[in-house]
PDB file of C-alpha atoms in Angstrom:
ATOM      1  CA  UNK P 296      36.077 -13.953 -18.146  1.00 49.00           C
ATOM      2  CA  UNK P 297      34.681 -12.554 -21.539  1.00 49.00           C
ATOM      3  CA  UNK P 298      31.372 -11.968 -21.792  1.00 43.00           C
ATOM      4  CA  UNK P 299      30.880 -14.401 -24.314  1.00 42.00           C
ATOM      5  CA  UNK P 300      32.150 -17.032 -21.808  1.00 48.00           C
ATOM      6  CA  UNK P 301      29.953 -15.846 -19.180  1.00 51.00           C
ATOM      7  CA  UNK P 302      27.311 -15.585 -21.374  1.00 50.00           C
ATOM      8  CA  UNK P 303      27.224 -19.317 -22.111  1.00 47.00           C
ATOM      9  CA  UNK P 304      28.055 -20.547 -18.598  1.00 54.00           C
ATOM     10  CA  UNK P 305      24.927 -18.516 -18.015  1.00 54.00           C
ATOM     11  CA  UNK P 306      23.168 -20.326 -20.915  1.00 55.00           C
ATOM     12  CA  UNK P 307      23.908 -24.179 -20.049  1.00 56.00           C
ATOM     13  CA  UNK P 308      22.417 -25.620 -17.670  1.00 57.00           C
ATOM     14  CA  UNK P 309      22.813 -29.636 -16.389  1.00 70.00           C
ATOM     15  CA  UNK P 310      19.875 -32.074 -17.429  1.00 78.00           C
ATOM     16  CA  UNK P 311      18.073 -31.508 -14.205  1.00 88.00           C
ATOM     17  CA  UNK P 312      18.568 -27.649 -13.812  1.00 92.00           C
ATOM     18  CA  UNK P 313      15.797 -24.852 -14.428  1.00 95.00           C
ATOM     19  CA  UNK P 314      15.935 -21.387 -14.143  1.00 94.00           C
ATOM     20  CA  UNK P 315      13.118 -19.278 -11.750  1.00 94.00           C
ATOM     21  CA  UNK P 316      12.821 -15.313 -11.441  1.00 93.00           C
ATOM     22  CA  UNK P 317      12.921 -14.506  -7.819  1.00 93.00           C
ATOM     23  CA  UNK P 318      13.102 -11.506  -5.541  1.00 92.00           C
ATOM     24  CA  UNK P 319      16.152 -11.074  -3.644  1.00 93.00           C
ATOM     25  CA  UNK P 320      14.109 -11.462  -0.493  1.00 94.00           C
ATOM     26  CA  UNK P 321      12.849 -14.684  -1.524  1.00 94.00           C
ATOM     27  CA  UNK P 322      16.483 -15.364  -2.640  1.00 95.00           C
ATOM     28  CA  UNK P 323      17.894 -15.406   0.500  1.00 95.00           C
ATOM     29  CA  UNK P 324      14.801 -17.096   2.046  1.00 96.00           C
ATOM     30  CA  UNK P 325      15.689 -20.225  -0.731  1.00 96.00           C
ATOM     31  CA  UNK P 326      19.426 -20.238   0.399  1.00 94.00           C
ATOM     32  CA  UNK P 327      18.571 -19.882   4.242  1.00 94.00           C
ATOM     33  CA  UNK P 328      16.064 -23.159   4.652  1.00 94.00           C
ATOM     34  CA  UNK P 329      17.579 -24.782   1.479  1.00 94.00           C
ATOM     35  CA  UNK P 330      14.081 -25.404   0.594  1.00 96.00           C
ATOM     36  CA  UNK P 331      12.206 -24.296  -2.710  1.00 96.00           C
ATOM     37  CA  UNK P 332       8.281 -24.605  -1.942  1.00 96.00           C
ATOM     38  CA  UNK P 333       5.622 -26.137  -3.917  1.00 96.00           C
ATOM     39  CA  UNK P 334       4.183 -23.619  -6.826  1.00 96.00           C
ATOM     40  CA  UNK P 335       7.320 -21.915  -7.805  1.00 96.00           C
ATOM     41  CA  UNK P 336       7.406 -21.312 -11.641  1.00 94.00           C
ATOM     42  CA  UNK P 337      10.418 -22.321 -13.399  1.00 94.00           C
ATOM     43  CA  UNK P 338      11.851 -23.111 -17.210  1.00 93.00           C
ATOM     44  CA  UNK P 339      14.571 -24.809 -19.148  1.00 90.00           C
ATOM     45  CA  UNK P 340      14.692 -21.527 -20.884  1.00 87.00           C
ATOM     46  CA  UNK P 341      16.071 -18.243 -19.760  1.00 83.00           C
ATOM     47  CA  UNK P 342      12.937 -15.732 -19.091  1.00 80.00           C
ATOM     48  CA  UNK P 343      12.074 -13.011 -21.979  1.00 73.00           C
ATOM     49  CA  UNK P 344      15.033 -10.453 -21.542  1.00 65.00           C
ATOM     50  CA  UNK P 345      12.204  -8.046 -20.527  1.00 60.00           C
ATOM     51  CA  UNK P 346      11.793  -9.418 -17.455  1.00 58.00           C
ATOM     52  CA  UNK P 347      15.694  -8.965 -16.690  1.00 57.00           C
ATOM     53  CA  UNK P 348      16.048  -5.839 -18.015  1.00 53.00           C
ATOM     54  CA  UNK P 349      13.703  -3.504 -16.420  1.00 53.00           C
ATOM     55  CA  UNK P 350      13.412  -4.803 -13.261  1.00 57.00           C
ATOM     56  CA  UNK P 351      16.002  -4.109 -10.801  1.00 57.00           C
ATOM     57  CA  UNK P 352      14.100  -6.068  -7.786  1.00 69.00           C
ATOM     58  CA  UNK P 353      14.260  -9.917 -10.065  1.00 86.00           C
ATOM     59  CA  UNK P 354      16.995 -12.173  -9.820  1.00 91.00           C
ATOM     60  CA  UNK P 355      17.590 -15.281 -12.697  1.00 92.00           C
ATOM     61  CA  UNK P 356      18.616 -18.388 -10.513  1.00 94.00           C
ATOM     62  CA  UNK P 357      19.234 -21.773 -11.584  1.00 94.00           C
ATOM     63  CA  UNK P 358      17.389 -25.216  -9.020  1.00 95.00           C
ATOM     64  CA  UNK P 359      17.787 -28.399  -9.211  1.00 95.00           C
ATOM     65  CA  UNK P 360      14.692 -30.482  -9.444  1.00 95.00           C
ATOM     66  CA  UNK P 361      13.625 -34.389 -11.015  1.00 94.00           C
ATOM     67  CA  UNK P 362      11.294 -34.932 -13.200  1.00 91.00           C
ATOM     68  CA  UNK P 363       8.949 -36.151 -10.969  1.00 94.00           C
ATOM     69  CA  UNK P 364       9.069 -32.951  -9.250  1.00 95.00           C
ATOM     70  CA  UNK P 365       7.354 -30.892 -11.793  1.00 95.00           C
ATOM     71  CA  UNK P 366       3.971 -30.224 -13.325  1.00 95.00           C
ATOM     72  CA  UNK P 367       3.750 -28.743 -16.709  1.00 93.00           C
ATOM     73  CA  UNK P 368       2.132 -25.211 -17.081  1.00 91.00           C
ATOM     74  CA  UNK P 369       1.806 -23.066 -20.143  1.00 87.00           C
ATOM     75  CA  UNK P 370       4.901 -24.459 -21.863  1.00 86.00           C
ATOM     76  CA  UNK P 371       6.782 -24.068 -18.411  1.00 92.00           C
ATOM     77  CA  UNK P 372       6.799 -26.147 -15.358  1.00 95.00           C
ATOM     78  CA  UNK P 373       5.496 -25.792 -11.377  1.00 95.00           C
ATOM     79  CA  UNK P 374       6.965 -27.568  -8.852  1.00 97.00           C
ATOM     80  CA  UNK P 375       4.495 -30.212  -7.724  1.00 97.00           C
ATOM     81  CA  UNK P 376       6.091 -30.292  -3.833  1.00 97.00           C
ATOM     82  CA  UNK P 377       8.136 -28.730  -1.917  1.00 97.00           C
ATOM     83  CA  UNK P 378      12.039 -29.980  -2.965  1.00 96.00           C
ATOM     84  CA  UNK P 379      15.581 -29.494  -1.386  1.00 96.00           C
ATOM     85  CA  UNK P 380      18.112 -27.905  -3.861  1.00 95.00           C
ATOM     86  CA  UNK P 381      20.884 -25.242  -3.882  1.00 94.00           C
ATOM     87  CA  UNK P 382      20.080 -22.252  -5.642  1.00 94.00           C
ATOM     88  CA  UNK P 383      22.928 -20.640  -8.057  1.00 93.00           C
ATOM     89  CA  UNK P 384      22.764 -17.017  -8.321  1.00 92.00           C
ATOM     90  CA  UNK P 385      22.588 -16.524 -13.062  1.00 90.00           C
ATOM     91  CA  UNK P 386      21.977 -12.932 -13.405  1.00 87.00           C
ATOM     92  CA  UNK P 387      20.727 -10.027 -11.655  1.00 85.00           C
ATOM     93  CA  UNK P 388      22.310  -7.665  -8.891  1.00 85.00           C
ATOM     94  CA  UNK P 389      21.865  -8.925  -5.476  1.00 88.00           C
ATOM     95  CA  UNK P 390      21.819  -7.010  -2.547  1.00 87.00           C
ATOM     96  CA  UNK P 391      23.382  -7.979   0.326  1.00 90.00           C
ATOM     97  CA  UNK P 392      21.051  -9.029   3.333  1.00 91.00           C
ATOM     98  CA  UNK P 393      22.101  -5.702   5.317  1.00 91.00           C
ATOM     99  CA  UNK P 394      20.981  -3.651   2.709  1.00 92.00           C
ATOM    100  CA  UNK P 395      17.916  -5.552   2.544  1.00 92.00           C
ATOM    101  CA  UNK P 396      17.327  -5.028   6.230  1.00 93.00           C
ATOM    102  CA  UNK P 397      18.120  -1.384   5.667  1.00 92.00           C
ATOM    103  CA  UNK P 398      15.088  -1.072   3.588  1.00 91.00           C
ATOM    104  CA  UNK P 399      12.778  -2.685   5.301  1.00 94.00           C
ATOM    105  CA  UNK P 400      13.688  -0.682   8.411  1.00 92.00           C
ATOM    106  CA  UNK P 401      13.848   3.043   6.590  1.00 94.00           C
ATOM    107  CA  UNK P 402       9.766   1.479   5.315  1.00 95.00           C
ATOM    108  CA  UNK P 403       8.413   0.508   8.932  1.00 94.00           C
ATOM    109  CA  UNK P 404      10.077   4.253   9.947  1.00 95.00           C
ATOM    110  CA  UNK P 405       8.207   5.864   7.155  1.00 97.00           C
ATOM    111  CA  UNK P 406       5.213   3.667   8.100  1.00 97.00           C
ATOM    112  CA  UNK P 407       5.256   5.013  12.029  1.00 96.00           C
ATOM    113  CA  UNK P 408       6.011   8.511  11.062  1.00 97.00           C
ATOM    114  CA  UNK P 409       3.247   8.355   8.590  1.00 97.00           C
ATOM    115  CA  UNK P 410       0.774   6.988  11.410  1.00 97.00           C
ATOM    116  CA  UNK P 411       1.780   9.539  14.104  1.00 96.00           C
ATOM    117  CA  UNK P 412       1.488  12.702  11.428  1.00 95.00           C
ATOM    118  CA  UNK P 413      -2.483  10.680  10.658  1.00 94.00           C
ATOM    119  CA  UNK P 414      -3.266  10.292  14.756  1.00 93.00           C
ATOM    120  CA  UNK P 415      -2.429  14.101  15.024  1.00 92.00           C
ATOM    121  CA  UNK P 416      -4.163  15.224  12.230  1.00 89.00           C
ATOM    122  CA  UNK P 417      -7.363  13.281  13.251  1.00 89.00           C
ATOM    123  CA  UNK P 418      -7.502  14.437  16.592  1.00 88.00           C
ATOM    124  CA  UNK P 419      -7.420  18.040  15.631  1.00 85.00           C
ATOM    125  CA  UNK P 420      -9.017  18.373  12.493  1.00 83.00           C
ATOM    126  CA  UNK P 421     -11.774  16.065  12.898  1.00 83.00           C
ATOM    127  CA  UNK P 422     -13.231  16.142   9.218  1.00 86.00           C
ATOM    128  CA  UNK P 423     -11.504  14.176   7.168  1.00 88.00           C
ATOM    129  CA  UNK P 424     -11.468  12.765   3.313  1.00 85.00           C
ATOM    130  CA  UNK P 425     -10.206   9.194   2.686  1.00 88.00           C
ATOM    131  CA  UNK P 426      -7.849   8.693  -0.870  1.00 86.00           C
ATOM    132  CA  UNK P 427      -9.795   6.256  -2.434  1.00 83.00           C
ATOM    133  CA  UNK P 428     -10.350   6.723  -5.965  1.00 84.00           C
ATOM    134  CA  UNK P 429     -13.834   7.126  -4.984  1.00 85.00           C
ATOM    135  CA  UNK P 430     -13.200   9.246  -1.449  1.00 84.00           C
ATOM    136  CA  UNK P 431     -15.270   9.870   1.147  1.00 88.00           C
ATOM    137  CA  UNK P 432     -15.669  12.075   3.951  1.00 88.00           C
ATOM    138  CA  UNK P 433     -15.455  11.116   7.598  1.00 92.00           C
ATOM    139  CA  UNK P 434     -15.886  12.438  11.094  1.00 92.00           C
ATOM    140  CA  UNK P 435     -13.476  11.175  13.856  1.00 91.00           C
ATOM    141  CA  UNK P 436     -14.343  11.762  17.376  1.00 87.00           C
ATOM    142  CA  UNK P 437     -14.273   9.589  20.560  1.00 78.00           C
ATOM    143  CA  UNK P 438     -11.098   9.369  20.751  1.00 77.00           C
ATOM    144  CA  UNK P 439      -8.470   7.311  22.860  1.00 82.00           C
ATOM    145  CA  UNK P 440      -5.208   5.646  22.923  1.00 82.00           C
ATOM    146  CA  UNK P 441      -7.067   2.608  21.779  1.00 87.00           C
ATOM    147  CA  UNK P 442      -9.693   3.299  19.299  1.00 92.00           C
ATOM    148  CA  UNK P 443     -11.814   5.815  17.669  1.00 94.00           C
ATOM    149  CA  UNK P 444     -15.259   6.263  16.552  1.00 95.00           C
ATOM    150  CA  UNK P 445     -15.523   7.372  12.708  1.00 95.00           C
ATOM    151  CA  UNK P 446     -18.305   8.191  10.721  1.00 95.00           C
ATOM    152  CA  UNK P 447     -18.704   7.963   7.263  1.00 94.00           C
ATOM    153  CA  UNK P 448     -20.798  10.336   5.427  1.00 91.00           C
ATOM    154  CA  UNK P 449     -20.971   8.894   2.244  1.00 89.00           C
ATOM    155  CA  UNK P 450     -18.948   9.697  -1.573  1.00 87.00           C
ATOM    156  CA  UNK P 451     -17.543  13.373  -2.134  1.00 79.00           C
ATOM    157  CA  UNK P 452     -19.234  12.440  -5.601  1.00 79.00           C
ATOM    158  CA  UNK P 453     -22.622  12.371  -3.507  1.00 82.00           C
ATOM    159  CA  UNK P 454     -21.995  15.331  -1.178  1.00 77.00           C
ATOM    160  CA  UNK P 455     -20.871  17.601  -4.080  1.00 72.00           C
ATOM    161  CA  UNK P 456     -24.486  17.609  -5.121  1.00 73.00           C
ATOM    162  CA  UNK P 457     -25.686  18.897  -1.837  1.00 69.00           C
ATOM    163  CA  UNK P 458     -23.229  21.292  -1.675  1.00 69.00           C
ATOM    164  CA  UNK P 459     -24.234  22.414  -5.375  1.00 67.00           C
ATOM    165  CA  UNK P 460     -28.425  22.454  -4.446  1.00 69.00           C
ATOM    166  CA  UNK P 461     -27.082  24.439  -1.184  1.00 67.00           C
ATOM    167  CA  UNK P 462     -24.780  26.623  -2.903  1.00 66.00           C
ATOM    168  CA  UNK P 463     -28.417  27.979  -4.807  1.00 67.00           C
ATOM    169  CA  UNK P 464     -29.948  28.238  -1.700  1.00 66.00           C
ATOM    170  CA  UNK P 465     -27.780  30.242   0.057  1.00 64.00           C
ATOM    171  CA  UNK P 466     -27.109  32.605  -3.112  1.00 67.00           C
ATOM    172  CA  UNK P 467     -30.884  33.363  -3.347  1.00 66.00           C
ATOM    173  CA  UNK P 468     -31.452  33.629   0.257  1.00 65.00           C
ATOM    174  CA  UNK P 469     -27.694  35.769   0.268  1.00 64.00           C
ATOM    175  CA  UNK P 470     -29.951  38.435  -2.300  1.00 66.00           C
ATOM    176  CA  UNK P 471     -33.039  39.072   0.425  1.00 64.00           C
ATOM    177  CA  UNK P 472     -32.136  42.380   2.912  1.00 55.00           C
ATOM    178  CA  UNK P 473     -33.312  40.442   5.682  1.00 58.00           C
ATOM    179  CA  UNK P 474     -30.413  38.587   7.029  1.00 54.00           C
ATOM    180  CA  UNK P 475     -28.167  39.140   4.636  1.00 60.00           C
ATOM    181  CA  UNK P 476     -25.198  39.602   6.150  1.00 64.00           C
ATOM    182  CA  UNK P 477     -25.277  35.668   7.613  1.00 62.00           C
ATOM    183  CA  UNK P 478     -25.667  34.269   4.510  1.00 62.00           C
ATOM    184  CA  UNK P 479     -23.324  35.893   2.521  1.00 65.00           C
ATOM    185  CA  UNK P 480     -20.747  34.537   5.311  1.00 69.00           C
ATOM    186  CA  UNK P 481     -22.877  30.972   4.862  1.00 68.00           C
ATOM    187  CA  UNK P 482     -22.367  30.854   1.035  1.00 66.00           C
ATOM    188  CA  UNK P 483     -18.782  32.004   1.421  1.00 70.00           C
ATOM    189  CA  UNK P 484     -17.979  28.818   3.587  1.00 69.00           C
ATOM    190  CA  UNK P 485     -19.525  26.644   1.403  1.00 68.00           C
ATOM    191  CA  UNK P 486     -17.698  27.747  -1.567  1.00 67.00           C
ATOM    192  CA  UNK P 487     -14.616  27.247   0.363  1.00 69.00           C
ATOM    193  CA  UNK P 488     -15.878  23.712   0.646  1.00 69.00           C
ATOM    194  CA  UNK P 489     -16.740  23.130  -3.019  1.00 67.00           C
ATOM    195  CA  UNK P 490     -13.140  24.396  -3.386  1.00 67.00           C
ATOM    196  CA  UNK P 491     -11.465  21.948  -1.508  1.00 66.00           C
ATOM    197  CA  UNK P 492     -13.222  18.744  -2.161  1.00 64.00           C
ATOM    198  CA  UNK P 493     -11.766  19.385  -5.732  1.00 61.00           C
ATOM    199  CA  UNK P 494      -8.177  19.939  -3.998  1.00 64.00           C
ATOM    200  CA  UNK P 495      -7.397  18.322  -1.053  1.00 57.00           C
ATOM    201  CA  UNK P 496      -4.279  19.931  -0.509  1.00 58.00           C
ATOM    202  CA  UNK P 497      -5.870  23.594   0.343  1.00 57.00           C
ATOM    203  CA  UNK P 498      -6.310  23.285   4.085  1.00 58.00           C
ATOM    204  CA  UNK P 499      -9.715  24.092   5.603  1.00 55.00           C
ATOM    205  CA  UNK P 500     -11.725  24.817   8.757  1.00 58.00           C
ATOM    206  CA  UNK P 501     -13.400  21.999   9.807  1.00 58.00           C
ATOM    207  CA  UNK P 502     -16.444  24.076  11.132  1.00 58.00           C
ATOM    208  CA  UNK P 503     -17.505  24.642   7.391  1.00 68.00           C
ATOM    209  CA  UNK P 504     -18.333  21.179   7.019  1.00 71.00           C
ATOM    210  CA  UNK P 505     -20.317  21.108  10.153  1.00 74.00           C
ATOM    211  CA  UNK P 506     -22.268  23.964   8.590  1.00 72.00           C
ATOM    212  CA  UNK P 507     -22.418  21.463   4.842  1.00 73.00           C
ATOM    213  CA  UNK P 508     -23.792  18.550   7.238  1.00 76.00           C
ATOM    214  CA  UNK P 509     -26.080  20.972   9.346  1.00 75.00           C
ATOM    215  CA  UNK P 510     -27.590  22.968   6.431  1.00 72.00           C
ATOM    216  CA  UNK P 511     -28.015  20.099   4.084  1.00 72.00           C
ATOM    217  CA  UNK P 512     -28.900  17.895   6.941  1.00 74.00           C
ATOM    218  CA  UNK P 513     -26.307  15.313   5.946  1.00 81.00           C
ATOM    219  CA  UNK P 514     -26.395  11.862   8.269  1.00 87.00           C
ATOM    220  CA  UNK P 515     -24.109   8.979   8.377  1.00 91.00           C
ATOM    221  CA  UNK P 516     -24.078   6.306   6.686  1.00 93.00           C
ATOM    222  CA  UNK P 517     -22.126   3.812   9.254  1.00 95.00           C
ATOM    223  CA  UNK P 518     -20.822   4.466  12.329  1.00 95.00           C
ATOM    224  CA  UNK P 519     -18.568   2.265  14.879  1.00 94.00           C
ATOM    225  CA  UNK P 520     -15.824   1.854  16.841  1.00 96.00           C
ATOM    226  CA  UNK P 521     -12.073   0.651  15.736  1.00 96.00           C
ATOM    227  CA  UNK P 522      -8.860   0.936  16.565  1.00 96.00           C
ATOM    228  CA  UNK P 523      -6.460   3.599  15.368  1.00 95.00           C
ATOM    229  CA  UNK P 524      -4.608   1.442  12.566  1.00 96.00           C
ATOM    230  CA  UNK P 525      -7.952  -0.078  11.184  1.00 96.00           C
ATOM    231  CA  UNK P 526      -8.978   3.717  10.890  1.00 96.00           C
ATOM    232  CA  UNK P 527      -6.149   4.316   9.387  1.00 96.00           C
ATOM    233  CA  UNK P 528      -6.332   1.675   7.016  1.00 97.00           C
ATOM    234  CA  UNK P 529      -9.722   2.535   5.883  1.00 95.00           C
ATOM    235  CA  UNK P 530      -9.079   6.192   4.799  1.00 94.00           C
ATOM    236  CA  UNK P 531      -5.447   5.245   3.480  1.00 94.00           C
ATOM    237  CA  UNK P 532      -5.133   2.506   0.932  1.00 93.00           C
ATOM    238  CA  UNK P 533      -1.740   3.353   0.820  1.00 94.00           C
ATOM    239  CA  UNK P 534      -0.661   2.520   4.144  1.00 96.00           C
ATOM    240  CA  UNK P 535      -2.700  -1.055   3.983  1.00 95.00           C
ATOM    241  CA  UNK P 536      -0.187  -1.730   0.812  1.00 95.00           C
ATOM    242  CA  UNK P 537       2.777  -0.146   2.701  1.00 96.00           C
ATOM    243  CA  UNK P 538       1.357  -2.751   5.616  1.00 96.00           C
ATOM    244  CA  UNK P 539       1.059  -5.898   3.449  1.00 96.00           C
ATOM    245  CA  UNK P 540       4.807  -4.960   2.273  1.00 94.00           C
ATOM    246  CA  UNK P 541       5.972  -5.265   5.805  1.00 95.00           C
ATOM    247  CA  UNK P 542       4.268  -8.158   7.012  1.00 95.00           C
ATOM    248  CA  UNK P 543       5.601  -9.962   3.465  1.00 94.00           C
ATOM    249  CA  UNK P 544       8.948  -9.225   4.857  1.00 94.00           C
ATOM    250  CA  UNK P 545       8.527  -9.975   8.190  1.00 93.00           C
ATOM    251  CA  UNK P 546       6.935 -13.527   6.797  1.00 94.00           C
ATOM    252  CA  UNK P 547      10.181 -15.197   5.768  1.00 94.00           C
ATOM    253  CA  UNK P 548      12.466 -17.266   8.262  1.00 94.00           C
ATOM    254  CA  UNK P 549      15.658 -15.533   7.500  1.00 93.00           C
ATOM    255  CA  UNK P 550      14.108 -11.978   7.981  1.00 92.00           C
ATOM    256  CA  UNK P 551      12.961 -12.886  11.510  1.00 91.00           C
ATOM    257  CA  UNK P 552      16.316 -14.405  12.433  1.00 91.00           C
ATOM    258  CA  UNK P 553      18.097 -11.296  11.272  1.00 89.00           C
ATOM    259  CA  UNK P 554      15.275  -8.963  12.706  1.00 86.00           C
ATOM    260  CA  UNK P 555      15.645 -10.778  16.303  1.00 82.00           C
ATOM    261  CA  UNK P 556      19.677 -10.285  16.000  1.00 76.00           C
ATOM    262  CA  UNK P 557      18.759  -6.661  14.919  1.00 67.00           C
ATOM    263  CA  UNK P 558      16.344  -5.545  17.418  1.00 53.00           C
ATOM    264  CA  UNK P 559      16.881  -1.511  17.136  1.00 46.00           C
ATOM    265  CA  UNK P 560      15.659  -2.162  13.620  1.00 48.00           C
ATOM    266  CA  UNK P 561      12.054  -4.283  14.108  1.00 45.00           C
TER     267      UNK P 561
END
């Protein structure tokens, strides 16, 4: 077929046809219950080639839907109720469902691996920085299988200006003969910790924050008990997005038929 012919088979569309952009998940979801849900977006036009072009993960299908159907929206339609229709593949590559799977299952590994390397790291290092944009450090103790008790010490933004007012009191008191010695090794530790909070990467002993929170008298701001994946969570937007990803696939009927025939993979 040319691609002039395909073109316009791609192009023409009968009286009661309209094209939607849809993941392939969502693709397969369509084609598994035959059933296209109330909301979906949809037009007698093909979407802006922008769309189509720089993003691998959309698919341009062609439903079937009555006038009656549809709402208009923004010089498109909505489909006012849930309808029954087949849905016809127009352009995009589409994955097979095994492939799919694959993914999903090489995420929930990185997920687990990524939640084991946290547990370990918590349980030995015991002061630890969330990644926020705005991060904050936190003490983990209590520990158990179950939960965890973490306290939050408010906003590196916050704690660098203790650090900075105890930085100048441990230089002038580093200058008097009298003790010298002790805080020379004090102010050392601290600038390892004004170091780090600018570089979380450099690893450090967690007994220099003790000495931040001890010197500077530093207290809490909350503290309670939750379980290991809500701790998690909390210092680790990333893994709550990661999460939400999983859950979204686990959410659709054909995923949980395949995951239940695929059981070393949920």
């Amino acid at each position: 077929m040319s691609w002039f012919k395909k073109a316009y088979n791609i192009s023409q569309v009968e009286p009661n046809s309209y094209y939607s952009v849809v993941s392939p998940i969502r693709f397969y979801e369509w084609r598994y219950t035959g059933v296209i849900p109330k909301g979906t977006k949809c037009s007698k036009r093909l979407p802006p080639s922008d769309i189509i072009a720089y993003n691998d993960e959309k698919l341009v299908v062609s439903i079937i839907a009555n006038s009656d159907q549809l709402k208009p929206q923004e010089g498109n339609f909505i489909l006012a109720e849930d309808i029954r229709s087949p849905v016809v593949l127009k352009i995009g590559q589409l994955q097979n469902p095994r492939e799919i799977l694959q993914r999903y299952g090489n995420l929930l590994d990185e997920f687990r691996r990524k939640f084991e390397d946290f547990k370990t790291t918590a349980s030995t290092q015991e002061y630890l920085i969330s990644r926020h944009d705005n991060p904050q450090l936190y003490r983990i103790s209590s520990q158990d299988n179950d939960e965890v008790k973490i306290e939050n010490f408010g906003s590196i933004r916050d704690i660098s200006k203790n650090i900075t007012e105890l930085r100048k009191i441990l230089s002038q008191q580093s200058q008097q003969k009298k003790g010298r010695a002790y805080e020379i090794a004090d102010l050392r530790k601290v600038e390892n910790i004004y170091t780090y909070i600018g570089n979380v990467g450099i690893p450090i002993d967690p007994t220099r924050f003790q000495l931040l929170i001890r010197k500077s008298n530093i207290k809490p701001q909350t503290a309670r008990y939750i379980s290991w994946r809500d701790c998690y969570f909390e210092l680790n937007p990333e893994a709550k997005e990661m999460d939400n990803r999983i859950n979204h696939f686990q959410s659709f009927s054909w995923a949980k038929a395949a995951l239940s025939a695929n059981h070393h993979i949920s």
